[in-house]
Coordinates of C-alpha atoms in Angstrom, one line a residue:
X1 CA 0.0 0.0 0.0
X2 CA 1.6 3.2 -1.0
X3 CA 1.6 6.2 1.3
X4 CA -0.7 8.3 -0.6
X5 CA -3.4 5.3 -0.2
X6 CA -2.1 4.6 3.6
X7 CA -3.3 7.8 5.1
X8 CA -7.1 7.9 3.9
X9 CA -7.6 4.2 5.0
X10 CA -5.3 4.8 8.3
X11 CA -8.5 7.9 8.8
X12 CA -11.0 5.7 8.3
X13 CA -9.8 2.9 10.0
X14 CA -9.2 5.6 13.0
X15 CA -13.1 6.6 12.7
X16 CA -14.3 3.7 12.7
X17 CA -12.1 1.8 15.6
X18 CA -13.4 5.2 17.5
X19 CA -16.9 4.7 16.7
X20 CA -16.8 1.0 17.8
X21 CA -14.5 2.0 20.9
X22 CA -17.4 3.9 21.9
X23 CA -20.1 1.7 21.1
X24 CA -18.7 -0.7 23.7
X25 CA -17.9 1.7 26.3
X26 CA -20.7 1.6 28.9
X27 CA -19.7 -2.2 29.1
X28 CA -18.3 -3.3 32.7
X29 CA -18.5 -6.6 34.0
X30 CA -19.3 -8.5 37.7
X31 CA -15.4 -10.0 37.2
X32 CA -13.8 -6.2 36.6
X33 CA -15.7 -5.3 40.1
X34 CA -13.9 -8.4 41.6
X35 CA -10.6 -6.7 40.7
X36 CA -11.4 -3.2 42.1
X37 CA -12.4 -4.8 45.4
X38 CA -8.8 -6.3 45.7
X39 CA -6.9 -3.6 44.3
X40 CA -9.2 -1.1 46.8
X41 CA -8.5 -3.6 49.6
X42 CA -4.7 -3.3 48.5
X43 CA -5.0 0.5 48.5
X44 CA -5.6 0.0 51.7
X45 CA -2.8 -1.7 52.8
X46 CA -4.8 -5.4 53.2
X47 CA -2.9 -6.8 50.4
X48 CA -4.6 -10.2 48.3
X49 CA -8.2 -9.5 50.6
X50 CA -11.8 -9.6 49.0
X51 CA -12.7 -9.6 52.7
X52 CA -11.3 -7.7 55.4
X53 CA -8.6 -9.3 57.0
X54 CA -8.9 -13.0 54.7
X55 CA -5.9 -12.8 52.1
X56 CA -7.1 -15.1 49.1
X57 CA -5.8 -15.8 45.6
X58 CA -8.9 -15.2 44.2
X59 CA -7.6 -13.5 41.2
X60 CA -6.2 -14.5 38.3
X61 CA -4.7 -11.2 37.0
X62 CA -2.0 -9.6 39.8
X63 CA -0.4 -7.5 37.6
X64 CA -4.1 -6.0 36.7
X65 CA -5.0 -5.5 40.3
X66 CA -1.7 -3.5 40.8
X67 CA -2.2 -1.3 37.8
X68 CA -5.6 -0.4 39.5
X69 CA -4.3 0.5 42.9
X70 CA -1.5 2.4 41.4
X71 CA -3.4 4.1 38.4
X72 CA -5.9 5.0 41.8
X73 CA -3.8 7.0 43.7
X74 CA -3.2 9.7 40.1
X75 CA -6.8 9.0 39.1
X76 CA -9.2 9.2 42.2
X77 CA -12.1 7.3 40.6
X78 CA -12.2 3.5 40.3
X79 CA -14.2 2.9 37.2
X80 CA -12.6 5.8 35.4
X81 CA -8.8 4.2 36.1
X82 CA -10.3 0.7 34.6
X83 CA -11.5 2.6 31.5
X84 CA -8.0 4.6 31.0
X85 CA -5.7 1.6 31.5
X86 CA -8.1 -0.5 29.6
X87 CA -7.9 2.5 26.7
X88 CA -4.5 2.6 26.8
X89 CA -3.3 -0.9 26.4
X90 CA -6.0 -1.5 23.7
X91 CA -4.0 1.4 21.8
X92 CA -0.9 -0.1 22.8
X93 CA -2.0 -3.3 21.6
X94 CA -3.2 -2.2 18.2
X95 CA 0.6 -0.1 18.0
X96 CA 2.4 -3.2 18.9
X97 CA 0.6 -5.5 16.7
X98 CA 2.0 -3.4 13.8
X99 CA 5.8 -3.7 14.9
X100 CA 4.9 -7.1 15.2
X101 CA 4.2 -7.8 12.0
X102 CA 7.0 -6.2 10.5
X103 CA 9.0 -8.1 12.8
X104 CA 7.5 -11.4 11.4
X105 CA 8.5 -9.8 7.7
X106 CA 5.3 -8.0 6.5
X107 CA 5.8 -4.5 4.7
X108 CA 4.1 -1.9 6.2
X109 CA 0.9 -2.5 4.2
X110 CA 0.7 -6.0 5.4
X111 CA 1.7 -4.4 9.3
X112 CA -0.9 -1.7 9.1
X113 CA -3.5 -4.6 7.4
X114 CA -2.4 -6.7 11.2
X115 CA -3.3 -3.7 13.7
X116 CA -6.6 -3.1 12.0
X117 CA -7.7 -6.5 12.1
X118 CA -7.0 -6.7 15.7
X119 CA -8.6 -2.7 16.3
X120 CA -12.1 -3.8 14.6
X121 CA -11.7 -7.7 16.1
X122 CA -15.5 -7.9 18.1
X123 CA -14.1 -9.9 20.7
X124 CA -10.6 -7.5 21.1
X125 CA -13.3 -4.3 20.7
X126 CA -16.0 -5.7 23.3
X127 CA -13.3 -6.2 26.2
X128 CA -11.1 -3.3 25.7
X129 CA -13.5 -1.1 28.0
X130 CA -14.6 -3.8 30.5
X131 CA -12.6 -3.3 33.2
X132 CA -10.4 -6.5 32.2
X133 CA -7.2 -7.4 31.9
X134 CA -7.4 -8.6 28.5
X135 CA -5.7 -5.5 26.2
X136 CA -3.2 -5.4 28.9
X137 CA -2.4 -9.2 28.0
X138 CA -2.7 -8.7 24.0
X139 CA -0.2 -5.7 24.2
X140 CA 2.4 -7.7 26.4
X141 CA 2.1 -10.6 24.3
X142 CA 2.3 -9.1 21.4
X143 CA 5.6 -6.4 22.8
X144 CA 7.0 -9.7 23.8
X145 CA 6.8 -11.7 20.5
X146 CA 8.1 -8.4 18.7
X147 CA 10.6 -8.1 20.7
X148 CA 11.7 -11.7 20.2
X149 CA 11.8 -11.6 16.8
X150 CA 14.1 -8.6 16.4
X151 CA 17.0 -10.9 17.3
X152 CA 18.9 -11.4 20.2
X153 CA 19.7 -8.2 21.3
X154 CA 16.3 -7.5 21.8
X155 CA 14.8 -11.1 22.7
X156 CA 15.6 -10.4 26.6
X157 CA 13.6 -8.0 26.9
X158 CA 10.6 -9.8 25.0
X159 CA 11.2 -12.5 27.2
X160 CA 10.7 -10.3 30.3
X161 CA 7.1 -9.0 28.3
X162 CA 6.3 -12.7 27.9
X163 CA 7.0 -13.0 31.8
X164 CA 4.6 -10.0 32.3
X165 CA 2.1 -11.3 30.5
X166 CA 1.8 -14.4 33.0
X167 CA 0.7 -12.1 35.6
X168 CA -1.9 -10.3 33.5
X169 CA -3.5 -14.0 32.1
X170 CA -1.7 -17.0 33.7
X171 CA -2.5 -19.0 30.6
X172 CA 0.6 -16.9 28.7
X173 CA 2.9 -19.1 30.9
X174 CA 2.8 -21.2 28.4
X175 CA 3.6 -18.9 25.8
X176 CA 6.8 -17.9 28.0
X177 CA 8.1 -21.2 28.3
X178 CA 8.1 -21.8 24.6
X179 CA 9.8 -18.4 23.6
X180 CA 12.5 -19.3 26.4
X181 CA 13.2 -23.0 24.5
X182 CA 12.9 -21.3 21.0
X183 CA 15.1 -18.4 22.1
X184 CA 18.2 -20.0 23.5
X185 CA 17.2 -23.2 21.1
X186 CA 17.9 -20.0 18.2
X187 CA 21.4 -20.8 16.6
X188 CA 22.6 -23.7 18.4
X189 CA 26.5 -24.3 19.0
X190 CA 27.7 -27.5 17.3
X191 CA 31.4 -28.9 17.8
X192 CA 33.4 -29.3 15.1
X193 CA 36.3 -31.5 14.4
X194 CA 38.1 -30.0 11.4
X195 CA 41.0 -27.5 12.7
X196 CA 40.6 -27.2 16.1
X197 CA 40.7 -29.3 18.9
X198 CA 38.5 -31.8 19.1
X199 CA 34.9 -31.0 20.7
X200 CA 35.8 -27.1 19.9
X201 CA 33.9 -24.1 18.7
X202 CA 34.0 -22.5 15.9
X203 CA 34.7 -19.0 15.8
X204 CA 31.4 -18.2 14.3
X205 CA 29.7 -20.6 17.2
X206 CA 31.5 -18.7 19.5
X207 CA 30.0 -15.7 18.9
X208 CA 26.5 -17.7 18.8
X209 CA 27.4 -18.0 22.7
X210 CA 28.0 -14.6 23.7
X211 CA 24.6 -13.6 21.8
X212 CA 22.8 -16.7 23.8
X213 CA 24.0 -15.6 27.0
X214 CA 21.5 -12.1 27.5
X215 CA 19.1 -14.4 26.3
X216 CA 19.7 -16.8 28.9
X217 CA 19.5 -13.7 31.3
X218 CA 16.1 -12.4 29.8
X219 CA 14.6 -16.0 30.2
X220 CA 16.2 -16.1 34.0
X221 CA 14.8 -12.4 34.6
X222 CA 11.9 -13.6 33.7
X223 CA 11.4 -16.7 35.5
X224 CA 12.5 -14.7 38.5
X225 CA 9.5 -12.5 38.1
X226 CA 7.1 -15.1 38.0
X227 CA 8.9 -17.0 40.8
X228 CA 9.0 -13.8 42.9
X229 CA 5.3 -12.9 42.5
X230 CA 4.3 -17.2 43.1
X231 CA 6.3 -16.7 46.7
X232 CA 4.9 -14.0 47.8
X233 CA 1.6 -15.0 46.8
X234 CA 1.9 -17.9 48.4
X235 CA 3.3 -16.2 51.9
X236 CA 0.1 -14.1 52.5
X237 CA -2.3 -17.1 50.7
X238 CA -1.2 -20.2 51.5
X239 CA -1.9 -20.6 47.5
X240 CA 0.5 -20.7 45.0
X241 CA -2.4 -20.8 41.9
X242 CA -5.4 -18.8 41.8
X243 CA -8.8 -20.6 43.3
X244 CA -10.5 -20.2 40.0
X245 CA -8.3 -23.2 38.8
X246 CA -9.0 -25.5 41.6
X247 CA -13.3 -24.8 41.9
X248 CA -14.6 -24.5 38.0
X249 CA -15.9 -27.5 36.4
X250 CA -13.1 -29.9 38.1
X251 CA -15.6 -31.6 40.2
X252 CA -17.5 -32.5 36.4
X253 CA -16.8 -36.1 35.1
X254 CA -14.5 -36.3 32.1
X255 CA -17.0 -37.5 29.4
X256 CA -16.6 -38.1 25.7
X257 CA -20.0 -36.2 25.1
X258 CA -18.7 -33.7 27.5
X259 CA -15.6 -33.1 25.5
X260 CA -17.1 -33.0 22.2
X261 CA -19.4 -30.3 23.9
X262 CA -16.5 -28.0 24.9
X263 CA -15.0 -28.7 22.0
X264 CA -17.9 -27.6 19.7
X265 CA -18.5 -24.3 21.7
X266 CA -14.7 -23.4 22.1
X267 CA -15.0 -23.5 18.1
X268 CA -18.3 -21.9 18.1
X269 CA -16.3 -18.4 20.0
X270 CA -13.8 -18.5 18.1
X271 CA -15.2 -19.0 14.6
X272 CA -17.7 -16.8 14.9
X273 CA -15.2 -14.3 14.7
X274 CA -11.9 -16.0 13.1
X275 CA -13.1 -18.2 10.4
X276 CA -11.6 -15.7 7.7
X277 CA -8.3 -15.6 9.3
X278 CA -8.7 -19.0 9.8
X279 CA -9.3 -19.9 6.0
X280 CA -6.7 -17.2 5.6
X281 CA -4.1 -18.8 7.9
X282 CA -4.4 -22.4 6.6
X283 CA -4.7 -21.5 2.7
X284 CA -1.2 -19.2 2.8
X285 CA 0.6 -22.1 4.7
X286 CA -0.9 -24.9 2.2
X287 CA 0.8 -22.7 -0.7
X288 CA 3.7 -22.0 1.0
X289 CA 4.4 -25.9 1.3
X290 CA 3.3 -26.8 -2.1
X291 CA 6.4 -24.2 -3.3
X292 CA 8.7 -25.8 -0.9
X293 CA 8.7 -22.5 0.9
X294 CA 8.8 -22.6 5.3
X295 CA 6.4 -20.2 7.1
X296 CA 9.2 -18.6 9.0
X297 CA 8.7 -16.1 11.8
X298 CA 5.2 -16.6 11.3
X299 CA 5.4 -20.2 12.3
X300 CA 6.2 -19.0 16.1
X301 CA 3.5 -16.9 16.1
X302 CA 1.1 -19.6 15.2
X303 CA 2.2 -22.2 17.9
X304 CA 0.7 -19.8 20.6
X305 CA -2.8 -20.0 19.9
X306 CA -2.2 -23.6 18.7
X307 CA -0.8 -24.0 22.4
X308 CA -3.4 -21.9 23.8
X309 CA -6.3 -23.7 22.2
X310 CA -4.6 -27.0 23.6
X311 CA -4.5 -25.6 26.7
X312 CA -8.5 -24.8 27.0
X313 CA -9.6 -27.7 25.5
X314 CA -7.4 -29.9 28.0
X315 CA -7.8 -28.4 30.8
X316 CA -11.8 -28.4 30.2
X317 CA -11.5 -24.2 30.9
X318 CA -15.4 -23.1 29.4
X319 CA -14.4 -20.7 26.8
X320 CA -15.0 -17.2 27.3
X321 CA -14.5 -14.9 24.7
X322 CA -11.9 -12.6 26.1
X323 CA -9.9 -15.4 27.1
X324 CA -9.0 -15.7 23.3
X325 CA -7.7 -12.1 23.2
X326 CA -4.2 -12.7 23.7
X327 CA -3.6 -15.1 21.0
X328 CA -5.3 -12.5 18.3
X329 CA -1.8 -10.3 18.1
X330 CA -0.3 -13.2 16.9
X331 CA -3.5 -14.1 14.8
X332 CA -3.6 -11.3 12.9
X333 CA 0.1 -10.4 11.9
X334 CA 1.0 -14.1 10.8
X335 CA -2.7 -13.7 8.9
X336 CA -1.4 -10.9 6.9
X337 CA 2.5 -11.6 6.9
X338 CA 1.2 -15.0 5.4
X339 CA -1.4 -14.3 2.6
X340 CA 1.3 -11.3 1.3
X341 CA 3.6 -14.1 0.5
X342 CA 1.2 -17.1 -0.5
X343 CA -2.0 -14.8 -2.2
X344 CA -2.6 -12.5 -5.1
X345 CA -3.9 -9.3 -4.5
X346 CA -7.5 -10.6 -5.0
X347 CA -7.6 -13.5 -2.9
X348 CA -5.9 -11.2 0.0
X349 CA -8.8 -8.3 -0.7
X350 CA -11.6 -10.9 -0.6
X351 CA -10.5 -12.5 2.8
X352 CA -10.2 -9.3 4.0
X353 CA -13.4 -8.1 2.7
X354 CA -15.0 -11.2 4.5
X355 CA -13.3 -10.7 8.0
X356 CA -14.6 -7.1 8.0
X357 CA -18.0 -8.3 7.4
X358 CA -18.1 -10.9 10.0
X359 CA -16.5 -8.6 12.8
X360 CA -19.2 -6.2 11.5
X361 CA -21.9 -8.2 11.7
X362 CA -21.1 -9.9 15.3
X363 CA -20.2 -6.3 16.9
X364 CA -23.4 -5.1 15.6
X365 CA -26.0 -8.0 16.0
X366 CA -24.8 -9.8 18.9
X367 CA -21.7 -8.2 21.0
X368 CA -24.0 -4.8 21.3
X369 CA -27.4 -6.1 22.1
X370 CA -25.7 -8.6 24.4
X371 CA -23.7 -5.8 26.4
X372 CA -26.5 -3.9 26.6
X373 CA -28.9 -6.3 28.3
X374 CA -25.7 -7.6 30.6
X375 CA -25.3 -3.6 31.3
X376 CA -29.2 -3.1 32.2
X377 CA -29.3 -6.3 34.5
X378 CA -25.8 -6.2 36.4
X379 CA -26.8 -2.1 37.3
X380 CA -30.2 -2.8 38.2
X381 CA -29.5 -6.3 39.8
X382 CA -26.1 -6.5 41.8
X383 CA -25.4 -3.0 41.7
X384 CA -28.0 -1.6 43.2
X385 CA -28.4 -4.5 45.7
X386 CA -24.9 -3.9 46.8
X387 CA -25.8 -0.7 47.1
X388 CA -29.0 -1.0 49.7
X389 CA -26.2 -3.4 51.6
X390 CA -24.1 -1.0 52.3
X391 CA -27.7 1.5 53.3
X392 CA -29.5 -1.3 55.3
X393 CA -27.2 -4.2 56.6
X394 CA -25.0 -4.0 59.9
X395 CA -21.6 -3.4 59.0
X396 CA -20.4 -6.7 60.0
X397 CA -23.0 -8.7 57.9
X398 CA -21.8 -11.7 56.0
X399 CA -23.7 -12.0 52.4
X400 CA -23.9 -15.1 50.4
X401 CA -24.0 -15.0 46.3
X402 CA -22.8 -16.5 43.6
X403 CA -21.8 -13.4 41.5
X404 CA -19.5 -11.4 44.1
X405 CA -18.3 -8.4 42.3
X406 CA -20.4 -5.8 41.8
X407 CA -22.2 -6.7 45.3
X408 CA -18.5 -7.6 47.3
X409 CA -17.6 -3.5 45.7
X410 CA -21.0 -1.5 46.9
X411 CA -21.7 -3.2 49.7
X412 CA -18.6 -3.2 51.1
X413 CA -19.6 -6.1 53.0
X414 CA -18.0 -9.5 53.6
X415 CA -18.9 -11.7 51.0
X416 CA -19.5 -15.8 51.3
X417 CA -18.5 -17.0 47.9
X418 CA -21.2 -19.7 46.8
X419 CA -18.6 -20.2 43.4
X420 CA -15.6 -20.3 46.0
X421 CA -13.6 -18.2 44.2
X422 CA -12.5 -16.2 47.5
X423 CA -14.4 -18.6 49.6
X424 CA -12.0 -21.9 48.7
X425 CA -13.6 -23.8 52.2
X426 CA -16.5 -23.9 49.5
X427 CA -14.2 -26.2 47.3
X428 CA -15.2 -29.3 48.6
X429 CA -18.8 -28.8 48.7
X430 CA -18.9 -27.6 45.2
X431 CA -16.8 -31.0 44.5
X432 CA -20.1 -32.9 44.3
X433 CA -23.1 -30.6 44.2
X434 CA -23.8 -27.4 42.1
X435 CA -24.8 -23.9 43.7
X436 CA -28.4 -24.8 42.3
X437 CA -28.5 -27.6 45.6
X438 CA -25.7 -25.9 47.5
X439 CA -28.8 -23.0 47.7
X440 CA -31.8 -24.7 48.1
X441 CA -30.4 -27.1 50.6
X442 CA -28.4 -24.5 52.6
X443 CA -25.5 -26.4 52.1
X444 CA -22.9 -23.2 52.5
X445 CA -24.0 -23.2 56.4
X446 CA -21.2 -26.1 56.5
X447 CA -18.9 -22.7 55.4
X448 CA -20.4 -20.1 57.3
X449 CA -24.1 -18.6 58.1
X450 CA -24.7 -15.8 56.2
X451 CA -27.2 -12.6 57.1
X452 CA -28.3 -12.0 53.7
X453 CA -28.7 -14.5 50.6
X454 CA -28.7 -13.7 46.8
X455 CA -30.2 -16.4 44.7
X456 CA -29.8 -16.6 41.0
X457 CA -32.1 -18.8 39.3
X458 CA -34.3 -18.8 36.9
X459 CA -37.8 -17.7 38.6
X460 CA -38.1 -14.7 40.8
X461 CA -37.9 -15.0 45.0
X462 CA -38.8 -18.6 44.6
X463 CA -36.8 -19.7 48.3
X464 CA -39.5 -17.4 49.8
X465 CA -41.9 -19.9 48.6
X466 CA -40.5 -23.1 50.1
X467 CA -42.0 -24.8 53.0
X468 CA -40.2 -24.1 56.2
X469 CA -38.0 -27.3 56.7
X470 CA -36.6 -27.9 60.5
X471 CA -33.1 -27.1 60.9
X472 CA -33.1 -24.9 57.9
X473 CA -32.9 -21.0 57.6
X474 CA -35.9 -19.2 56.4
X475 CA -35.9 -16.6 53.8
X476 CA -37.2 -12.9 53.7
X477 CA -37.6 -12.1 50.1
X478 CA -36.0 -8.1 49.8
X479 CA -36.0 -7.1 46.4
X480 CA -35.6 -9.3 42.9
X481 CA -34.0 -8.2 39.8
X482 CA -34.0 -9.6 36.2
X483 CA -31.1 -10.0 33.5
X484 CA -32.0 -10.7 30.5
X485 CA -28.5 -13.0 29.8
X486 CA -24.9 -13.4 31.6
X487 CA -23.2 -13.7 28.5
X488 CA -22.5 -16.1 25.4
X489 CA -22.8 -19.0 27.1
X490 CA -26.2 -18.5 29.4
X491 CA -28.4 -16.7 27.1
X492 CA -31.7 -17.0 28.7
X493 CA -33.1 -14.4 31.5
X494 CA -31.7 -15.3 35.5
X495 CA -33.8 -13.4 38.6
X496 CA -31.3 -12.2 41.3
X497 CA -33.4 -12.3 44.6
X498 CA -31.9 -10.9 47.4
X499 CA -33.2 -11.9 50.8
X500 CA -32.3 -12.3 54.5
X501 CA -32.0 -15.2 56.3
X502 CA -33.5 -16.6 59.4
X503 CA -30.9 -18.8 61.0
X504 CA -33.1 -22.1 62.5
X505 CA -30.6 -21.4 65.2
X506 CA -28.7 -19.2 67.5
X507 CA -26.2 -17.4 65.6

């Protein structure tokens, strides 16, 4: 693309990444309120607390949480410092994807074709406002892979990114592991036999040696990071992995319907939005090895979302969009670094043409409608019944819910995790029954006895209905509050009811 074409598409690429920006921006989510209430306890001096005085790993983004606490202090306002950092790192993100694909060998066209396919990506544009980590991850991920392919000068300090990028989604662990074996793997030293003494090295090999040794360092920096952050983690929670790993879905049998199920919906999120870089992908490597041609740099780049797919489908983690994020950097650049070596001008237009359309159409006809609804029901739901917490309940009330964010942030109450993400003594409860009977037959009283309840389900107040049963608490129906969906994967309307509990015994 020649300069005097770049800047007119550059505008209107601009306009429209603006325009989508700010379609999405009144998007926040229960999970971004469970990161303010840690980095507000932090704030505070309580570090790794949801509760007052209970340290709990029940996060799975610490470098997030700190960026909230610190961005605080300068900012003053809680949602407004999620919003910034999250606006910044999606810019960041978008920049870094460009230098990413021109270190993977695109020309600038093909690097500026890379950063708008990740700025107009639905899933990238839905979660860049939320409160989440997940443009923080996509920018250190793709800074890290840049910085890794520039050589080994620079690979150190990619490695460090890659490090980073561990503590903003744990899952990039992974991703740092294989860039440490395929840096220091880079250029291996071979003895030689042939004018020097025997098991030798080449004068050339030698200076393969000194440039492996900062990458060595990088990869060591790196690790020390991570092991840094896992001890002191581990000092103040006993834990050295977050609790969301140890209470989702590992109590479910391992089935092969089960599988094929999480199989067809992790491809159902990420085709809905990828199936043109997808087709894009494989049809540039097919003609690349039919003309005895390697993929090169853009061969590295694949293997993370090949890894990070293997990863979520292994570990039976149910797909959420945003967890894809971080792999799209790498998507997109080895998408367009590909097709400009493998596909005529055509071919690359209509594939391009097609991706446009389908991030179009899923921003438009189901991101937006869905955020909406989510928006309506979390502010009129948990929101507001954290919010009559904080007006109505004695300060040292203990509430029960399942969704803990928005309620753990306005009520400012202590919160019994039914999920038992900061309530792990819920773990082994949750091991064989789902909140559904953990609820109706007060099973969290084995936990603790709360004050107030909050029910999810599917009909309004229906606990106030139930027959009084000896030994169990009664309920006090409060208030209820609809949601018309919690997201991709629960698409029908929930009730939250929020009541208070009569203990069937002295507290």
């Amino acid at each position: 693309m020649s300069g005097a074409r770049r800047w007119p598409a550059l505008l209107a690429v601009a306009l429209i990444f603006a325009a989508a920006l700010a379609r999405v921006s009144g998007f926040f989510t229960d999970d971004s309120y469970i990161h303010l209430v840690f980095a507000r306890s932090f704030s505070r001096g309580e570090a790794f607390c949801f509760n007052a005085g209970q340290p709990v790993y029940g996060f799975t983004s610490p470098l997030w949480m700190l960026l909230l606490a610190g961005g605080h202090a300068f900012v003053g306002d809680w949602h407004a410092t999620a919003r910034l950092l999250g606006l910044g790192f999606t810019l960041l993100a978008v920049l870094a994807t460009f230098r990413l694909a021109r270190a993977a060998g695109g020309s600038p066209g093909a690097a500026f074709g890379a950063a708008a396919t990740l700025a107009l990506h639905a899933w990238f544009l839905r979660w860049s406002l939320s409160g989440m980590e997940t443009s923080l991850a996509a920018f250190l991920v793709a800074a890290g892979l840049e910085r890794l392919l520039r050589g080994p000068r620079s690979a150190p300090v990619g490695l460090v990114l890659l490090s980073l990028a561990a503590l903003a989604r744990p899952e990039a662990l992974i991703l740092f592991g294989a860039a440490c074996v395929w840096a220091i793997a880079r250029g291996p030293m071979r003895p030689i036999g042939t004018g020097h003494a025997a098991g030798a090295i080449a004068p050339g090999h030698q200076a393969r040696a000194m440039t492996r040794a900062p990458v060595v360092a990088g990869a060591l920096i790196g690790a020390g990071l991570l092991l840094a952050w896992g001890i002191w983690a581990h000092a103040v929670t006993r834990a050295w992995i977050p609790t969301a790993y140890t209470v989702k879905r590992f109590h479910e049998a391992v089935t092969l319907g089960g599988s094929l199920h999480d199989a067809a919906y992790f491809l159902g999120v990420v085709g809905i939005t990828d199936a043109a870089l997808a087709v894009a992908v494989t049809g540039s490597l097919w003609i690349l090895w039919r003309r005895g041609e390697r993929p090169g740099a853009a061969g590295l780049l694949l293997l993370w979302p090949t890894l990070l797919a293997a990863f979520y489908l292994g570990a039976r983690v149910q797909m959420i969009s945003r967890y894809w994020v971080p792999a799209l950097p790498a998507m997109c650049a080895s998408a367009w670094v590909l097709s400009e070596r493998a596909l005529g001008p055509r071919t690359r237009f209509l594939w391009v043409a097609l991706y446009f359309a389908q991030q179009a159409a899923v921003l438009l006809l189901l991101v937006g409608p869905q955020i909406d609804a989510f928006t309506r029901g979390l502010n009129g739901g948990p929101v507001e019944m954290g919010r009559w917490l904080r007006a109505n309940s004695a300060r040292g009330a203990l509430v029960a819910t399942p969704d803990i964010g928005a309620i753990g942030f306005y009520s400012e109450r202590a919160v019994l995790d039914l999920g038992g993400l900061v309530t792990p003594e819920m773990a082994p409860v949750l091991a064989h029954h789902d909140i559904h009977e953990v609820v109706a037959g007060a099973l969290y009283e084995a936990v603790g006895r709360p004050d107030y309840l909050v029910d999810r389900a599917d009909r309004p107040g229906e606990l106030s209905g139930q027959a009084e049963i000896p030994g169990r608490p009664r309920y006090e129906l409060v208030c209820v509050s609809r949601i018309e969906n919690l997201g991709l994967s629960r698409p029908r309307p929930q009730y939250y009811s929020l009541y208070e509990v009569i203990s069937a015994e002295p507290r």
